[in-house]
Coordinates of C-alpha atoms in Angstrom, one line a residue:
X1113 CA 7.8 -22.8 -14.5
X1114 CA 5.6 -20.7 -15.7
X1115 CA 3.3 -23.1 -17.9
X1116 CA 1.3 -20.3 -19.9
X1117 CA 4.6 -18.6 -21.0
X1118 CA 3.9 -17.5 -24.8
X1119 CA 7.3 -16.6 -25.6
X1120 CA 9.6 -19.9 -24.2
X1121 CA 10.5 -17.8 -20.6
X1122 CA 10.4 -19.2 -17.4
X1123 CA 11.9 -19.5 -14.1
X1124 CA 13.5 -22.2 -14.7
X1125 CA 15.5 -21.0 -18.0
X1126 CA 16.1 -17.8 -16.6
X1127 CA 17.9 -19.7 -13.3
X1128 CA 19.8 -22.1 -15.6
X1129 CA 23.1 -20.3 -16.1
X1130 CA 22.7 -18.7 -12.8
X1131 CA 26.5 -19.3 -11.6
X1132 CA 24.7 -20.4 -8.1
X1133 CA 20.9 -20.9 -7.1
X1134 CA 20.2 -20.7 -3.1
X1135 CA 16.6 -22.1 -2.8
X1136 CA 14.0 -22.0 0.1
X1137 CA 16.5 -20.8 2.9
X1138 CA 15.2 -20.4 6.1
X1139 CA 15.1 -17.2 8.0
X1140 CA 18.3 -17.8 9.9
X1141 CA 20.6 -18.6 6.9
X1142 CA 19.0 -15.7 4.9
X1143 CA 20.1 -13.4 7.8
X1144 CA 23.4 -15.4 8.3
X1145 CA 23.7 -14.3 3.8
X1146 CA 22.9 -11.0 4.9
X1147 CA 25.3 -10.1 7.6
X1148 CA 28.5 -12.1 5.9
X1149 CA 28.1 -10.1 2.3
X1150 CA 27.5 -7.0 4.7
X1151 CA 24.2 -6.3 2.9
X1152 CA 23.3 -5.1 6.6
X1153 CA 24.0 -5.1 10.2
X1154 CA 21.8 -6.0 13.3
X1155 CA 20.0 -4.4 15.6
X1156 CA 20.2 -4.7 19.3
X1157 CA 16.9 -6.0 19.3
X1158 CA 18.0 -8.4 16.2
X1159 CA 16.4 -6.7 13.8
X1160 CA 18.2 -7.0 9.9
X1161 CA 18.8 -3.1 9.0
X1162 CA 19.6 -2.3 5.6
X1163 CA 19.8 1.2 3.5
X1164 CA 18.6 1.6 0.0
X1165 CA 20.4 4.2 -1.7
X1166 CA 18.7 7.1 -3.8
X1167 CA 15.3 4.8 -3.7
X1168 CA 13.7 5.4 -0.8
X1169 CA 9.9 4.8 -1.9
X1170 CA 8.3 4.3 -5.0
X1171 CA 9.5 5.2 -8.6
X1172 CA 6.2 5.4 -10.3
X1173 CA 7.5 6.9 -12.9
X1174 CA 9.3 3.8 -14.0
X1175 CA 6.8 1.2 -13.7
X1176 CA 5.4 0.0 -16.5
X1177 CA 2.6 -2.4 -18.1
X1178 CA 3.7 -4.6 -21.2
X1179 CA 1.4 -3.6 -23.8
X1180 CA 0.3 -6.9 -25.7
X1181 CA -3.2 -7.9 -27.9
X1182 CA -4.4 -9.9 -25.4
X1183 CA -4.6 -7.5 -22.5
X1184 CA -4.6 -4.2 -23.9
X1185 CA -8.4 -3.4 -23.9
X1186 CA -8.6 -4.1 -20.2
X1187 CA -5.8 -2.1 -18.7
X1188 CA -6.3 1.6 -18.5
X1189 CA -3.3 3.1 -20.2
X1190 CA -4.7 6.7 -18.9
X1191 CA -3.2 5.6 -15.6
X1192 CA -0.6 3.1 -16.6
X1193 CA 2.3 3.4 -19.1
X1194 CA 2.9 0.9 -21.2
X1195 CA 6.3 -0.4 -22.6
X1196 CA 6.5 -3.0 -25.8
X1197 CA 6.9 -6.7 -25.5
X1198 CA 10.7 -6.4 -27.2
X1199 CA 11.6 -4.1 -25.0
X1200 CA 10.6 -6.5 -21.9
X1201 CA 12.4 -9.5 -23.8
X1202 CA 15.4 -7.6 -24.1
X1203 CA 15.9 -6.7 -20.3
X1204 CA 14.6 -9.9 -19.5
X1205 CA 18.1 -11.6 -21.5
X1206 CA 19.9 -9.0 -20.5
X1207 CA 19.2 -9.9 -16.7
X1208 CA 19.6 -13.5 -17.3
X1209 CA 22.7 -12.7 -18.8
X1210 CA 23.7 -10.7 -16.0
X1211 CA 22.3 -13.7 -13.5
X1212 CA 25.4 -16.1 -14.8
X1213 CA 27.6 -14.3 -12.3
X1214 CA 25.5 -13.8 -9.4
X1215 CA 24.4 -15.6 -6.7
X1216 CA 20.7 -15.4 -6.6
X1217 CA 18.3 -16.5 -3.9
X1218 CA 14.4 -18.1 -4.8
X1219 CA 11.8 -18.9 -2.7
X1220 CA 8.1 -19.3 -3.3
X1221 CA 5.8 -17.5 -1.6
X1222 CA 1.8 -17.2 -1.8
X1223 CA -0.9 -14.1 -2.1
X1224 CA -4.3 -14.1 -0.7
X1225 CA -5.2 -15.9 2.5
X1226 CA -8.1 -17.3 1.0
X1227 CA -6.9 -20.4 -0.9
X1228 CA -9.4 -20.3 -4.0
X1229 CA -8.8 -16.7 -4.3
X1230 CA -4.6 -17.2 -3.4
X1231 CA -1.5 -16.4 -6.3
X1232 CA 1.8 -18.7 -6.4
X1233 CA 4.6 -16.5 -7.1
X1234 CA 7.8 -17.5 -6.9
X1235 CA 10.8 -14.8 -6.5
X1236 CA 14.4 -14.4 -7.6
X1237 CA 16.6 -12.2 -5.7
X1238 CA 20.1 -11.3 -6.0
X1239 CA 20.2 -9.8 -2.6
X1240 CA 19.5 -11.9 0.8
X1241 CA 17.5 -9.5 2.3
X1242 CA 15.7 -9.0 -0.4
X1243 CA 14.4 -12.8 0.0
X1244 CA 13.7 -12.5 3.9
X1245 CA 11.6 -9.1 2.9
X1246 CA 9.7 -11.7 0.4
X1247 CA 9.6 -13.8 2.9
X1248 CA 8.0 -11.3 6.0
X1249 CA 5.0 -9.8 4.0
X1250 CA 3.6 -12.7 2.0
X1251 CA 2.4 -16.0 2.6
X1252 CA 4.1 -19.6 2.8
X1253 CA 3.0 -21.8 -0.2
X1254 CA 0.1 -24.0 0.1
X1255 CA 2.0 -27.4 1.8
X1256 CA -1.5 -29.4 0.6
X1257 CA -1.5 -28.6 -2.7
X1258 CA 1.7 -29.2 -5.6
X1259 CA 4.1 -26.6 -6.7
X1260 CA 3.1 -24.1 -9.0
X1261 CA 4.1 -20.5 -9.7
X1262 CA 0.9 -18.4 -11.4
X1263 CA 4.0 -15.2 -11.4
X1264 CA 7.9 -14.6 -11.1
X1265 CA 8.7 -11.8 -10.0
X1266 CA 12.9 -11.6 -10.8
X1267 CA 14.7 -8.7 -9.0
X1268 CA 18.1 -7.5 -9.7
X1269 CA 18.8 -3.7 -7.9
X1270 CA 22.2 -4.1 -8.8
X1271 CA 21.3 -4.7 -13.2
X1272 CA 20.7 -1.1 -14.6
X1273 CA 18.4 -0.5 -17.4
X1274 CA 19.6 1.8 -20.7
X1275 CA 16.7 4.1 -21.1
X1276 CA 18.0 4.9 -25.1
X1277 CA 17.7 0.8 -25.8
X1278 CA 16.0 -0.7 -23.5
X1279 CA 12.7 1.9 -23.7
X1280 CA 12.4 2.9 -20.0
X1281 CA 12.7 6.2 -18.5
X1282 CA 15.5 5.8 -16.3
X1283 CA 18.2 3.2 -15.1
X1284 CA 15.5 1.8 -13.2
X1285 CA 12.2 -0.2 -13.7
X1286 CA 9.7 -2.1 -12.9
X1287 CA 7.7 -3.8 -15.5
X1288 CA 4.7 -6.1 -15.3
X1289 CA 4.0 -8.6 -18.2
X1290 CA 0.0 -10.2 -17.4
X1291 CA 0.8 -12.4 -20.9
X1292 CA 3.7 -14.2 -19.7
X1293 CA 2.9 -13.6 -16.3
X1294 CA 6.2 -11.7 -15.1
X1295 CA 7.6 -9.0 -13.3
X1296 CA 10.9 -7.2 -13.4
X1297 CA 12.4 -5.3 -11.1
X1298 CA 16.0 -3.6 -11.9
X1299 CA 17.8 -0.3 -10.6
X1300 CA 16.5 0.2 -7.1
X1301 CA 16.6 -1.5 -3.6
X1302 CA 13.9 -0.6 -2.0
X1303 CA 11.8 -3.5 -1.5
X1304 CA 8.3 -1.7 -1.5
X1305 CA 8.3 -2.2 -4.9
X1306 CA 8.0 -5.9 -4.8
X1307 CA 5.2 -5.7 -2.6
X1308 CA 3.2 -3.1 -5.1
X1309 CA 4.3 -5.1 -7.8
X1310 CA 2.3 -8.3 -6.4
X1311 CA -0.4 -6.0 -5.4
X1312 CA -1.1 -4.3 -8.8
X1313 CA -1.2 -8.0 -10.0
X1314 CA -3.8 -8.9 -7.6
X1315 CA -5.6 -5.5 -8.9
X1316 CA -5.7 -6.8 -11.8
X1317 CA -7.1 -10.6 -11.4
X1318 CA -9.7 -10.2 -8.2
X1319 CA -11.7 -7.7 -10.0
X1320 CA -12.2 -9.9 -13.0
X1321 CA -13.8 -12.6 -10.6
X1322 CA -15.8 -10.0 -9.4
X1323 CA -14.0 -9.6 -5.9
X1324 CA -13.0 -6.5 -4.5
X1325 CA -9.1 -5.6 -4.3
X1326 CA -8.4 -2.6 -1.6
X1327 CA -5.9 -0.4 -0.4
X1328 CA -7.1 -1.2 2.9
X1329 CA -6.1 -2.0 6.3
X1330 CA -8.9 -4.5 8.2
X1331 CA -9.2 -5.8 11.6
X1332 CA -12.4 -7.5 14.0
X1333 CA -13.8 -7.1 17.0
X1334 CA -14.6 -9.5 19.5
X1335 CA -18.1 -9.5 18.5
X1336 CA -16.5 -10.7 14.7
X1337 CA -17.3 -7.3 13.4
X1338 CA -14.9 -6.1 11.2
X1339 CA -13.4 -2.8 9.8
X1340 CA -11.8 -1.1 6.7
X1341 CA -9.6 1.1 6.5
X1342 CA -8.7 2.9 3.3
X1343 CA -6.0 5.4 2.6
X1344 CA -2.6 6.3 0.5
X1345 CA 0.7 5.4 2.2
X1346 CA 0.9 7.9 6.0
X1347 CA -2.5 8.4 6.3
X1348 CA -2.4 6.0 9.1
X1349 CA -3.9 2.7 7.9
X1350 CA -1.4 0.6 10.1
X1351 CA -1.6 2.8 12.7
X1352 CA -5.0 2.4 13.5
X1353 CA -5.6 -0.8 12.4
X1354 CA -2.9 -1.9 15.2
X1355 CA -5.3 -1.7 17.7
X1356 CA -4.6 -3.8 21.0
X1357 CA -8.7 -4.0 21.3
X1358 CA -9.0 -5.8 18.6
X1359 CA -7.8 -8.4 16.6
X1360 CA -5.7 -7.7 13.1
X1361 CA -6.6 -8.9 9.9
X1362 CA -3.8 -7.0 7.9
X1363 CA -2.8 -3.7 8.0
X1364 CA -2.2 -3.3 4.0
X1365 CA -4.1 -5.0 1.5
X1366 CA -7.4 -7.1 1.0
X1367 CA -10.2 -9.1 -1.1
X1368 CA -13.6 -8.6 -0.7
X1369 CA -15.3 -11.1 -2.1
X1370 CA -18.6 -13.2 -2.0
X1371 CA -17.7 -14.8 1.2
X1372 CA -16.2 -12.0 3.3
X1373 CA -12.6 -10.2 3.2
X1374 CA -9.4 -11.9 3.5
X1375 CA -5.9 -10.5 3.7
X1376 CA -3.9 -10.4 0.8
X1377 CA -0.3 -10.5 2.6
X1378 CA 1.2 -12.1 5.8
X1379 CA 3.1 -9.6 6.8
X1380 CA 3.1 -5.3 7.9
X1381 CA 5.3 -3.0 6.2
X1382 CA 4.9 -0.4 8.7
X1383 CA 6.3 2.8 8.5
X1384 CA 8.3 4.2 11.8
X1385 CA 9.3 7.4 11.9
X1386 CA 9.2 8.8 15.3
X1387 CA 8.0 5.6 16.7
X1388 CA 8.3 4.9 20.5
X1389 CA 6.7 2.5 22.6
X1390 CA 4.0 4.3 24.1
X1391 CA 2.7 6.0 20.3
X1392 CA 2.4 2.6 18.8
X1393 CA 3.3 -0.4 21.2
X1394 CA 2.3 -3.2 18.7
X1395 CA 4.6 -1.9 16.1
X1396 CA 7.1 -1.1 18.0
X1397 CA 7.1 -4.4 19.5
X1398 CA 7.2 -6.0 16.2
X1399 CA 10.4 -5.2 15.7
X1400 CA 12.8 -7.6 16.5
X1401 CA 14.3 -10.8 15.5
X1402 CA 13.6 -11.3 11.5
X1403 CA 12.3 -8.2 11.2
X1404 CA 13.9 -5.7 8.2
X1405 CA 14.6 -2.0 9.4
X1406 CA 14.7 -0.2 6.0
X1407 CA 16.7 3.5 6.1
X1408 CA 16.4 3.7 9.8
X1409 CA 19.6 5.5 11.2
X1410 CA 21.1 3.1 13.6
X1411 CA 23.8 3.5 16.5
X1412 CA 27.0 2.0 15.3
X1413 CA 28.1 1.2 18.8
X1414 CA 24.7 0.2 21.0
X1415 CA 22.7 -0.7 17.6
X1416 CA 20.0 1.1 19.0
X1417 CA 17.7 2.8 16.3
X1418 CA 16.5 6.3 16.2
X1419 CA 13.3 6.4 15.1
X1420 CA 13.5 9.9 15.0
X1421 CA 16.6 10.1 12.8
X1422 CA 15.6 11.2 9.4
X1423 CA 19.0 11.5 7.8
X1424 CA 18.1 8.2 5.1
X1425 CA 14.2 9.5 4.3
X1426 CA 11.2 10.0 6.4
X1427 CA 9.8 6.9 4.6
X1428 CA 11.4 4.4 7.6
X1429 CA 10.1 1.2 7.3
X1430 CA 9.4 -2.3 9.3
X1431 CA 8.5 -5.4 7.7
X1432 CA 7.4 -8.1 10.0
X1433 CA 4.7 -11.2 9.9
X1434 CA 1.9 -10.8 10.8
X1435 CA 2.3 -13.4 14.0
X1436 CA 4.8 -10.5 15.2
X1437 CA 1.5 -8.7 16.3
X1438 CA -0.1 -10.6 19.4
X1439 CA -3.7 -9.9 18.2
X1440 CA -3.4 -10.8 14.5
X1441 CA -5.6 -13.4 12.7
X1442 CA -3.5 -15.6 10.6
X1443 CA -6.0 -18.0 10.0
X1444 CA -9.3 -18.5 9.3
X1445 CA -9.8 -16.4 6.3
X1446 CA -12.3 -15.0 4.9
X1447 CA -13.5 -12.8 7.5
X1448 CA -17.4 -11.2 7.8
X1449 CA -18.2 -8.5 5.5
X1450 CA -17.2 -5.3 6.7
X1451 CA -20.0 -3.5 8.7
X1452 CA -17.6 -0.1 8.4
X1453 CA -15.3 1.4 6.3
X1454 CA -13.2 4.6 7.0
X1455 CA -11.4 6.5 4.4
X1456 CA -8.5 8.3 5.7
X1457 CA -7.1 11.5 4.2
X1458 CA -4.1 13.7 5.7
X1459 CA -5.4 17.4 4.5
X1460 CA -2.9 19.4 4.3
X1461 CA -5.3 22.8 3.7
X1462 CA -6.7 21.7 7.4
X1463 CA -10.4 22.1 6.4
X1464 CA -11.2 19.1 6.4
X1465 CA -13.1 18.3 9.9
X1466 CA -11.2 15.4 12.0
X1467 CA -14.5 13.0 11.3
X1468 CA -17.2 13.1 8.9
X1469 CA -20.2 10.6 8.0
X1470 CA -20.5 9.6 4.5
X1471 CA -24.0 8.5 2.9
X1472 CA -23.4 6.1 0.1
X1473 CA -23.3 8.2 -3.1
X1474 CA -21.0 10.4 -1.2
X1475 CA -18.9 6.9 0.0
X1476 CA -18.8 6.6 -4.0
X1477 CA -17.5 10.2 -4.6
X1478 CA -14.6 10.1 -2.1
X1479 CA -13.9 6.8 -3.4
X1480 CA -14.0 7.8 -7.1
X1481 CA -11.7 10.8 -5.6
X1482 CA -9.3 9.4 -3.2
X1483 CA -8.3 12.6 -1.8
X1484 CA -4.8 13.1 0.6
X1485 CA -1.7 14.9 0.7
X1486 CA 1.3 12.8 -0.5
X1487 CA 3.5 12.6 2.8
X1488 CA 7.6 13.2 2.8
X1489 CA 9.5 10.3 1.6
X1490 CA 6.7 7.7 0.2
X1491 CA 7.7 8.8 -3.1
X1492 CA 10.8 10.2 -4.5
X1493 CA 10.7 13.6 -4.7
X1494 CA 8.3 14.5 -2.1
X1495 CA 9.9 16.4 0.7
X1496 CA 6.1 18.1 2.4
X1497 CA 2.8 17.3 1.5
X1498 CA 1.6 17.5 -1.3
X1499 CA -2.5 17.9 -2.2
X1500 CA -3.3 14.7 -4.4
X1501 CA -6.1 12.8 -5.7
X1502 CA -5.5 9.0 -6.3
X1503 CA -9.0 7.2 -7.1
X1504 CA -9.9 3.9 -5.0
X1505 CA -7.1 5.7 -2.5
X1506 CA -4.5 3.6 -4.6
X1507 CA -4.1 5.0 -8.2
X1508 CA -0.9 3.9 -8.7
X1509 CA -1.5 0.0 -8.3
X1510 CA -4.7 0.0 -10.6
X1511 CA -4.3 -1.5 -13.6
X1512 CA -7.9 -1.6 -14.8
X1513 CA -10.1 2.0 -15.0
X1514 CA -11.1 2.9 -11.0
X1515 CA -15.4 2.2 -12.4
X1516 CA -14.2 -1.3 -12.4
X1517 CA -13.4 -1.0 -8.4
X1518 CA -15.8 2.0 -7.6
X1519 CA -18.9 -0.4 -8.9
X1520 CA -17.4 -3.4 -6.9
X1521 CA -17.5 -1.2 -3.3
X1522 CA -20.9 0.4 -4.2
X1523 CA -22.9 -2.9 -5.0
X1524 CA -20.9 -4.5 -1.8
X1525 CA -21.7 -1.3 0.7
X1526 CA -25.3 -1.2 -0.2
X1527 CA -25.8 -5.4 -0.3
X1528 CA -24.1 -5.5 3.1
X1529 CA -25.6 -1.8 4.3
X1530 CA -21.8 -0.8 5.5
X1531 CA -21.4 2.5 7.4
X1532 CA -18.9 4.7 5.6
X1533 CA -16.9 7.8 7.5
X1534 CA -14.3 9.8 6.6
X1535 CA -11.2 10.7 9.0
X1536 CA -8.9 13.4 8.9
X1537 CA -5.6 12.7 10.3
X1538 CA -3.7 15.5 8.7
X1539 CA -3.6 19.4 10.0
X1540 CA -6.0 21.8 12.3
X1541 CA -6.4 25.3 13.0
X1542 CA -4.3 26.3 9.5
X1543 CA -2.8 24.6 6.4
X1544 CA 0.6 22.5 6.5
X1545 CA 3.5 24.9 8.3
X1546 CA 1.0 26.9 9.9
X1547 CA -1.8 24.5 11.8
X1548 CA -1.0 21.7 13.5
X1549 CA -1.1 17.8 12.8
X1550 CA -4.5 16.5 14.5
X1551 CA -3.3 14.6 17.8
X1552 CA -3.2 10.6 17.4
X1553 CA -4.9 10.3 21.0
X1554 CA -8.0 11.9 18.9
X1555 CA -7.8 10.2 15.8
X1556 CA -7.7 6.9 18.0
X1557 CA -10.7 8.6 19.9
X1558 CA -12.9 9.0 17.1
X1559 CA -12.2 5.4 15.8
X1560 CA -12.9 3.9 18.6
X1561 CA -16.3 5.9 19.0
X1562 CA -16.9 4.9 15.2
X1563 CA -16.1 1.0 15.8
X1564 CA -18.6 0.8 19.2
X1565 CA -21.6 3.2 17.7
X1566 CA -21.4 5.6 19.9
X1567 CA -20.7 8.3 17.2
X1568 CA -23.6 6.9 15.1
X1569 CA -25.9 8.0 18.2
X1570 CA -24.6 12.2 18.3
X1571 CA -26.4 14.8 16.4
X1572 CA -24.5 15.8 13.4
X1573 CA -24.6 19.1 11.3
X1574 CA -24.9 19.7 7.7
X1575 CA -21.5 20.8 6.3
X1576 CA -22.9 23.0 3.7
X1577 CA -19.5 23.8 1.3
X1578 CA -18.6 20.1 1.6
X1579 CA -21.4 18.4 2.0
X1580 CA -21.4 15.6 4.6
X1581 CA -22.5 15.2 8.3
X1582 CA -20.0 16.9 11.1
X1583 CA -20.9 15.5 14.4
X1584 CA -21.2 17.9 17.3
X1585 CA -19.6 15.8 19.8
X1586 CA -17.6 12.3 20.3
X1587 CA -16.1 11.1 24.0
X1588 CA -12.5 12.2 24.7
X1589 CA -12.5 15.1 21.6
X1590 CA -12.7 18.5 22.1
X1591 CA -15.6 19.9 20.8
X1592 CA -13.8 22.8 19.5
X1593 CA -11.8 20.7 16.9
X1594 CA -14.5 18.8 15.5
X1595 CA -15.6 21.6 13.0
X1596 CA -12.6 23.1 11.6
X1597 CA -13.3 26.6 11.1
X1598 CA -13.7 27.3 15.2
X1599 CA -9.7 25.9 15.0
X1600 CA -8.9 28.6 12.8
X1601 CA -8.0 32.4 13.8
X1602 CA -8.4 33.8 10.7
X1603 CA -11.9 32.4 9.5
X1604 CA -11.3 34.4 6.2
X1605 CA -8.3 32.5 5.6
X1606 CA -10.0 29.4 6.8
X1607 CA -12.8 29.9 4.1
X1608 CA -11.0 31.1 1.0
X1609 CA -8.8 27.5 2.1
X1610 CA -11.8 25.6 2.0
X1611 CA -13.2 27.4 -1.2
X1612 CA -9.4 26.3 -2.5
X1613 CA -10.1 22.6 -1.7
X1614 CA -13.4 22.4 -2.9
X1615 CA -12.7 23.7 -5.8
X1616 CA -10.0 20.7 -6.4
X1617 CA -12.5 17.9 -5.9
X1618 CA -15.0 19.4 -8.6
X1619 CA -12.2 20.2 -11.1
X1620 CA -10.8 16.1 -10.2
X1621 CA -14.6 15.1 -10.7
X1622 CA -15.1 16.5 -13.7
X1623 CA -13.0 13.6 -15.8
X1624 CA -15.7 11.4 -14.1
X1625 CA -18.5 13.5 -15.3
X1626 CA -20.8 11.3 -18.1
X1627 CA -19.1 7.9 -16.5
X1628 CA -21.0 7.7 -13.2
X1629 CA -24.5 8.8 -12.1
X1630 CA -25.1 12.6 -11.5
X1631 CA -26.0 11.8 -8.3
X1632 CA -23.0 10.5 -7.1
X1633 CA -21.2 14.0 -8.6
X1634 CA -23.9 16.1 -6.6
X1635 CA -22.6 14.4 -3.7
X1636 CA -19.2 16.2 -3.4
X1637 CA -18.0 19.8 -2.1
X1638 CA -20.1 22.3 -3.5
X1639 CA -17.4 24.7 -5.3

């Protein structure tokens, strides 16, 4: 139970009137749950495929932070919305309440592959798949040491919240408690919000024991080197982080701490819209056996799924452990510091170039600014991109104000002298609906010349509206697409674009101004 509950909660009252409790049930008998309450059906490959209704990504707008005494100066309520402690109480009897008739499946599970730096967390489900999805992205408990949940995390899609009593926004929620050290989850299926759930959580203790937490994907090269690779959710963090070269860390989340990074999953929660075999062969690979296909439109009769079948969302979704990928670490965590870091955007004005190198007061800015387009289907109510800002490229999971992080990456980039690019993976030659998406076979190109040092060796030029380095050649690129204007037609149009998206990432930095150093302000896109 949880043992610093303030208010007499816990696990283990909440599972008491629970009409039946399924505990620790191995893969196979959560898939055998699955398929006889028709939850889902399987996949030719064996994969568990499940729909999730009207949630098919993230409801920010209904997640919430309980707002007590002891934890109200440290969370930044400019970015997080909090929700009284009765309120939380309420749902919390009203789900247990609702739990007498259910079956409900718990397991414990484990964050952070570094065991001094790892969370307990034990989950209740009411659906089965729901538990194998725990089950495929986070770690098994630690068998050495004895039991102990440091979170709960109870989820109930099926319980509805009443926004006029219960103080949310909608039927659904997801609400965080760091004082009693629980999380629920009520209204909506989609199981990416368990995952972010844990993550804000982790967002919220590492940096307090002065250890990085990152939106990141990481993986190492044979000569142990390792690589970062930051972005918001289709900017291609598990794409290129499933690279058969080299070996996978995690393609998600991670700590960076005194002693290296470490992976703060066991599992990918790739997304696979038009996946085939020869785009992405790890991934696609990976799913099979154990694996959960979320809203991917499968063939009733063959059970073959169409990857390019959009009919549920574009937000399609694999979750898999991480031993599904032949090159992944799964041990020996932590990992050596980082020796580069790329920050991925998807620009949907297509002026950003497709690569760009980053000195470190302008690593801080596009930290501080986070700047992508939201892609279709990662959040309700996104149907094309969208031009956002989201600080530490993960606004939504931060809990505490984005200096706490930004410090954390600046004092560990200059300690450990970490080269820092950005990368473009979203349009050339025009804006979204005019220009097209920059080709994978390039993106891949230009990582690969990052991660070797070859691009560290070309001659660069000054980009003089945005301010960083464009280099003037990289093997296997055209030379043509590297600076985006000679992709454009109209180079008016291409300018008064750019003057457009410069002028966002000043007003953006202007909440910063006062708060960070001039210099690191000096060092964005001069609008």
């Amino acid at each position: 139970m949880n043992k610093n509950s303030k208010n007499n909660i816990s696990s283990d009252d909440f599972l008491r009137g629970a009409r039946k409790v399924l505990r620790n049930l191995t893969e196979a008998e959560l898939i055998e749950e699955a398929v006889s309450k028709k939850e889902c059906i399987l996949s030719a490959q064996g994969a568990v495929c499940v729909t999730t209704g009207r949630h098919t990504g993230r409801s920010p707008k209904d997640k919430f932070i309980v707002y007590t005494i002891g934890e109200r100066e440290k969370i930044d309520w400019s970015n997080n919305a909090p929700i009284n402690k009765e309120f939380f109480l309420r749902l919390y009897e009203k789900m247990k309440k609702y739990a007498a008739n259910q079956p409900l499946y718990v397991t414990n599970v484990r964050a952070g592959s570094e065991p001094k730096n790892s969370l307990s967390i034990k989950f209740i489900n009411e659906l089965a798949w729901h538990q194998l999805f725990v089950k495929r992205l986070f770690l098994p408990p630690d068998s050495q040491a004895a039991p102990k949940e440091d979170f709960t995390v109870i989820c109930l899609p099926r319980f509805k919240a009443y926004p006029d009593t219960d103080g949310t926004k909608s039927d659904t929620f997801i609400i965080l408690d760091f004082d009693d050290k629980f999380i629920l989850i009520g209204g909506g299926k989609y199981a990416g919000e368990m995952k972010k759930a844990i993550f804000s959580v982790m967002n919220y203790l590492l940096p307090q024991k002065n250890i990085l937490s990152m939106h990141c994907s990481a993986n190492m090269g044979k000569d142990k080197k390792t690589a970062l690779f930051f972005g918001l959710s289709g900017t291609g963090k598990t794409t290129l982080s499933a690279d058969p070269a080299r070996l996978l860390i995690g393609d998600d989340e991670h700590g960076w701490g005194d002693s290296g990074i470490f992976n703060l999953e066991g599992g990918c929660y790739a997304k696979c819209v038009n996946l085939t075999s020869e785009s992405e062969p790890e991934i696609y690979a990976a799913i099979r056996y154990g694996t959960v296909l979320e809203n991917v439109w499968i063939d009733k009769t063959t059970r073959q799924p169409d990857y390019f079948n959009i009919i549920y969302t574009e937000n399609t979704r694999a979750a898999y452990p991480l031993s599904y990928i032949n090159n992944a670490l799964t041990q020996g965590a932590p990992f050596a510091h980082p020796e580069t870091i790329v920050f991925l955007t998807a620009d949907a004005f297509g002026v950003l170039p497709p690569v760009a190198s980053l000195n470190a007061e302008q690593a801080m800015y596009h930290f501080l600014s986070g700047y992508t387009s939201k892609v279709a289907g990662t959040e309700r109510g996104i149907i094309e991109p969208e031009a956002t800002f989201s600080s530490c490229f993960g606004a939504p999971f931060l809990p505490l104000h984005p200096f706490e992080y930004a410090k954390l990456l600046g004092s560990k980039i200059q300690k450990h002298k970490t080269k820092v690019y950005l990368v473009n993976t979203g349009w050339s030659g025009g804006a979204y609906g005019t220009g097209q998406r920059i080709s994978l076979k390039y993106t891949r190109a230009i990582v690969t010349a990052i991660l070797n040092g070859q691009l560290a060796k070309a001659e660069w030029d000054a980009d003089p509206l945005f301010n960083f380095l464009i280099p003037k050649s990289c093997d296997k690129v055209p030379r043509a697409i590297l600076n985006p204007e000679n992709t454009w037609q109209d180079k008016k149009a291409y300018r008064e674009q750019a003057q457009k998206l410069a002028a966002l990432f000043a007003k953006n930095a202007a909440k910063f101004v006062g708060a960070i150093a001039p210099e690191i302000l000096a060092a964005g896109p001069k609008a």
